[in-house]
CSV table of N, CA and C in Angstrom, one decimal:
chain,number,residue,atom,x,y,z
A,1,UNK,N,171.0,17.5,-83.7
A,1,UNK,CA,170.1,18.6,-83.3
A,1,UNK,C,170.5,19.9,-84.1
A,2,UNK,N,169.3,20.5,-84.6
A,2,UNK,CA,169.9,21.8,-85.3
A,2,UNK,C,169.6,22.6,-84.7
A,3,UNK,N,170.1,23.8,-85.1
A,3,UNK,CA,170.1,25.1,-84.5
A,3,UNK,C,171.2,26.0,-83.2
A,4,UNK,N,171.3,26.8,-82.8
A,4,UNK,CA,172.1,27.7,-82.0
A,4,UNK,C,172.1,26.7,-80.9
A,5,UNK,N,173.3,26.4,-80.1
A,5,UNK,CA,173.7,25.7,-78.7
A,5,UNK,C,173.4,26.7,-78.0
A,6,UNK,N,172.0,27.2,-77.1
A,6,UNK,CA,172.1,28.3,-75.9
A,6,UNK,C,172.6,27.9,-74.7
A,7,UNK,N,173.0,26.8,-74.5
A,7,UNK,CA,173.4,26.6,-73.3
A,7,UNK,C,174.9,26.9,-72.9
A,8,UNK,N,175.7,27.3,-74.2
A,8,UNK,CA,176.8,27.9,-74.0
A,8,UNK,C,177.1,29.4,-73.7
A,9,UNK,N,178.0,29.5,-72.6
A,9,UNK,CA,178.4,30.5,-72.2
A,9,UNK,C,178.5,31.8,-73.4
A,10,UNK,N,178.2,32.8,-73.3
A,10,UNK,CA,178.3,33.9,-74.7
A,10,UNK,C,179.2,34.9,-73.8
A,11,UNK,N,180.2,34.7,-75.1
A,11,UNK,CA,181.1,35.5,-74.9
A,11,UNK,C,180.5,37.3,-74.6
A,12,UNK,N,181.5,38.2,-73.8
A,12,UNK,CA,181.3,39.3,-73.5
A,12,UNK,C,182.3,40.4,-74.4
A,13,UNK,N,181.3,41.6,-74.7
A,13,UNK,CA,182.1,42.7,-75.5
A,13,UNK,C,181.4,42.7,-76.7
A,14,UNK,N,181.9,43.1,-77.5
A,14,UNK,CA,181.2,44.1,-78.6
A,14,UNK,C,180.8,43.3,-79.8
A,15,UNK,N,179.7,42.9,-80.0
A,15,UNK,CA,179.3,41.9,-81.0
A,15,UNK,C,179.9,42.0,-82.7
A,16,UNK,N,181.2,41.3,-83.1
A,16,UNK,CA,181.0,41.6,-84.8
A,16,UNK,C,180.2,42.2,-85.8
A,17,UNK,N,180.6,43.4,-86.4
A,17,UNK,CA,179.5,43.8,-87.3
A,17,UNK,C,179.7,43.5,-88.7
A,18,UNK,N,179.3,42.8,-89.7
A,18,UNK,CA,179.2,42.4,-90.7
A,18,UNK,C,179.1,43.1,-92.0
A,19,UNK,N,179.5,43.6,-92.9
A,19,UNK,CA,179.6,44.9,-93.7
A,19,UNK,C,180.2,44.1,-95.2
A,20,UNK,N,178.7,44.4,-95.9
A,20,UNK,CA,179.0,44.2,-97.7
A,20,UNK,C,179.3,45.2,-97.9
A,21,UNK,N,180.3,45.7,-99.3
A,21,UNK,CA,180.4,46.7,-99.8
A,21,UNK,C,179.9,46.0,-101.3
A,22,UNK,N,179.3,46.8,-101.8
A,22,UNK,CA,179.0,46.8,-103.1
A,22,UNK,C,178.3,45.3,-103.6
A,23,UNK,N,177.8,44.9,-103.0
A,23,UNK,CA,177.2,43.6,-102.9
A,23,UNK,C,176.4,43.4,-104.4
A,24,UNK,N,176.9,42.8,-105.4
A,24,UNK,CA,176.6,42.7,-106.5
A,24,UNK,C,174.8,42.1,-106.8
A,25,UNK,N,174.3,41.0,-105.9
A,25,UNK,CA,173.0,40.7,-105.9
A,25,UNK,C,172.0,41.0,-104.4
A,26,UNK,N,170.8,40.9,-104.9
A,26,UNK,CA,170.2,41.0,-103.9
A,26,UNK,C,170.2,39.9,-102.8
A,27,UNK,N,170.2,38.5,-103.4
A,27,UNK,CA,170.6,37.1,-103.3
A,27,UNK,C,172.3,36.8,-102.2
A,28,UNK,N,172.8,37.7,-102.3
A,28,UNK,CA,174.3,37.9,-101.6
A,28,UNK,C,174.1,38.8,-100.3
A,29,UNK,N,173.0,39.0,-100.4
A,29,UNK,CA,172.7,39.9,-99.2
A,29,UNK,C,171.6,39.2,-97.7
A,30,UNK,N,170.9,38.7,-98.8
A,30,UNK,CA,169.6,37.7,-98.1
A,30,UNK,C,170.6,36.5,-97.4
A,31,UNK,N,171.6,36.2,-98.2
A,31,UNK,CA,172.4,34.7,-97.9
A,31,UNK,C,173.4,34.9,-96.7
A,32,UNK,N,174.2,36.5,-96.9
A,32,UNK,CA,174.7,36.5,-95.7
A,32,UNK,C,174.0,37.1,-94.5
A,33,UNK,N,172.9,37.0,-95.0
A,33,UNK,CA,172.0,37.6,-93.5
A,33,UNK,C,171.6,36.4,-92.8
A,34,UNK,N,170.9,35.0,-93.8
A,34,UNK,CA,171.0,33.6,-92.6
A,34,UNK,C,172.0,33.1,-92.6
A,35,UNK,N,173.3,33.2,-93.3
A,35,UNK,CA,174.3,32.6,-92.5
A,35,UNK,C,174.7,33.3,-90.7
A,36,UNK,N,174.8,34.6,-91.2
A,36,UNK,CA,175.0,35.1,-89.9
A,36,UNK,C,174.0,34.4,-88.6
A,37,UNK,N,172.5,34.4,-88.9
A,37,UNK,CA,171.5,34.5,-88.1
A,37,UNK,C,171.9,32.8,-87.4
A,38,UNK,N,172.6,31.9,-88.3
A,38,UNK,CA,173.1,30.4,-88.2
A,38,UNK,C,173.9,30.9,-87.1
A,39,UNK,N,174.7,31.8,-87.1
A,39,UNK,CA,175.9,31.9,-85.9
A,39,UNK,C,175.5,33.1,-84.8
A,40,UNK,N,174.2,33.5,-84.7
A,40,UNK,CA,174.0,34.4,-83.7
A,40,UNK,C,174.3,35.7,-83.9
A,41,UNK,N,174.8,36.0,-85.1
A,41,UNK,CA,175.1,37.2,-85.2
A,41,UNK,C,174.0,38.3,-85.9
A,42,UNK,N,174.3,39.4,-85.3
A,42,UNK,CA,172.6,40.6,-86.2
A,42,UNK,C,173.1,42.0,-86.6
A,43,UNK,N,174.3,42.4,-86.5
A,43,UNK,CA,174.6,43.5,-87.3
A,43,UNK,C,175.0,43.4,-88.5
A,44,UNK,N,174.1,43.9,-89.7
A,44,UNK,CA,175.0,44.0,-90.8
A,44,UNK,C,174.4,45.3,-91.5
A,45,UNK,N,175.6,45.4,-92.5
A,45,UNK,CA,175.8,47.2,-92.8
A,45,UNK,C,175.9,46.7,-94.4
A,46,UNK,N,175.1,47.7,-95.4
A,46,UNK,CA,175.5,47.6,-96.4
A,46,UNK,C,176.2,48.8,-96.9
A,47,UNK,N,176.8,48.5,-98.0
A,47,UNK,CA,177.4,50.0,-98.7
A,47,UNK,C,177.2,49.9,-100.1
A,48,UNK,N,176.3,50.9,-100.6
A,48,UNK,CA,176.3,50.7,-101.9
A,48,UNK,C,175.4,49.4,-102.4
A,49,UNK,N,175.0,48.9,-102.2
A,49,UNK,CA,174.3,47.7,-102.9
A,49,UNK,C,173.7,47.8,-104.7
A,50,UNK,N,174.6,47.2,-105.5
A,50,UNK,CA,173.9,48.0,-106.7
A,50,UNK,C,172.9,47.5,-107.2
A,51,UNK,N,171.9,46.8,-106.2
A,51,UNK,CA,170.3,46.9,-106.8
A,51,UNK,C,169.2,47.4,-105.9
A,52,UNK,N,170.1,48.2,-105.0
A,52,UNK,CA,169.1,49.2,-104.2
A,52,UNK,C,168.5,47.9,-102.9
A,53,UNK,N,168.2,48.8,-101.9
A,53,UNK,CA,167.5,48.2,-100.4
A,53,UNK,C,166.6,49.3,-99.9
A,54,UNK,N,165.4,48.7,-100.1
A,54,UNK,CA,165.0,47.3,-99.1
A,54,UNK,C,165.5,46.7,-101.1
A,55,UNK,N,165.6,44.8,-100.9
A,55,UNK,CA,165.2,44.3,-102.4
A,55,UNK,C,164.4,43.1,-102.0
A,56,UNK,N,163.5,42.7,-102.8
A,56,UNK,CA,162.9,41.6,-102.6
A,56,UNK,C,164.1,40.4,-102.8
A,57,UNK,N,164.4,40.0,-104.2
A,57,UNK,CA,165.6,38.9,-104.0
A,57,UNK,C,166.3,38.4,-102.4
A,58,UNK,N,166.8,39.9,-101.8
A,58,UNK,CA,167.6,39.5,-100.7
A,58,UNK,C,166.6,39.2,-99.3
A,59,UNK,N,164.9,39.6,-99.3
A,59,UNK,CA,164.1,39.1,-98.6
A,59,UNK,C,164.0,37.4,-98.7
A,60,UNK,N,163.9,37.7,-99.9
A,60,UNK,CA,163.4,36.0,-100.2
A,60,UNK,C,164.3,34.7,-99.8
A,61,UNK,N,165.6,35.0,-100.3
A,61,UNK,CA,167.0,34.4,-100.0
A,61,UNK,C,167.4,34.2,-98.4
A,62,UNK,N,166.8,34.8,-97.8
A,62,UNK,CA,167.4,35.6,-96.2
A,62,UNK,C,166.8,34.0,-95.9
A,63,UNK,N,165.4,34.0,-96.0
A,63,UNK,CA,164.3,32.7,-95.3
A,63,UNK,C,164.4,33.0,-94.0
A,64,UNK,N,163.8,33.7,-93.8
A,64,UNK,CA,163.4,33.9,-92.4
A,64,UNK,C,164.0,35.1,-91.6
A,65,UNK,N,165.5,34.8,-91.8
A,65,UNK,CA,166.7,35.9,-91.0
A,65,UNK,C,166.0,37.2,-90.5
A,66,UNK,N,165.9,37.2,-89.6
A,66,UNK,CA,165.2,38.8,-89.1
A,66,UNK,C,166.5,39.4,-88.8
């Protein structure tokens, strides 16, 4: 079965926030947005991204990740 186990207890407290610096592709950005979305997680911070945001590449790559 794929996807998130909700039937597990969720931990309480301050959710991990996730933080590229300098994130060389757009593609590195989209990818660690559905890995994250794979583990439940939704904060992420960029710094500097040197091909500018919003980017299409890291839309495309995300597949879906809201």
């Amino acid at each position: 079965m794929a996807g998130t186990d909700k039937t597990r207890n969720q931990v309480l407290g301050p959710a991990p926030i996730a933080v590229l610096v300098n994130p060389q592709l757009g593609e590195n950005i989209g990818t660690a947005a559905r890995a994250m979305a794979n583990f439940g997680l939704h904060e992420l911070r960029l710094v500097d991204p040197r091909d500018g945001w919003p980017n299409e590449k890291a839309l495309t790559s995300s597949s879906g990740a809201n």
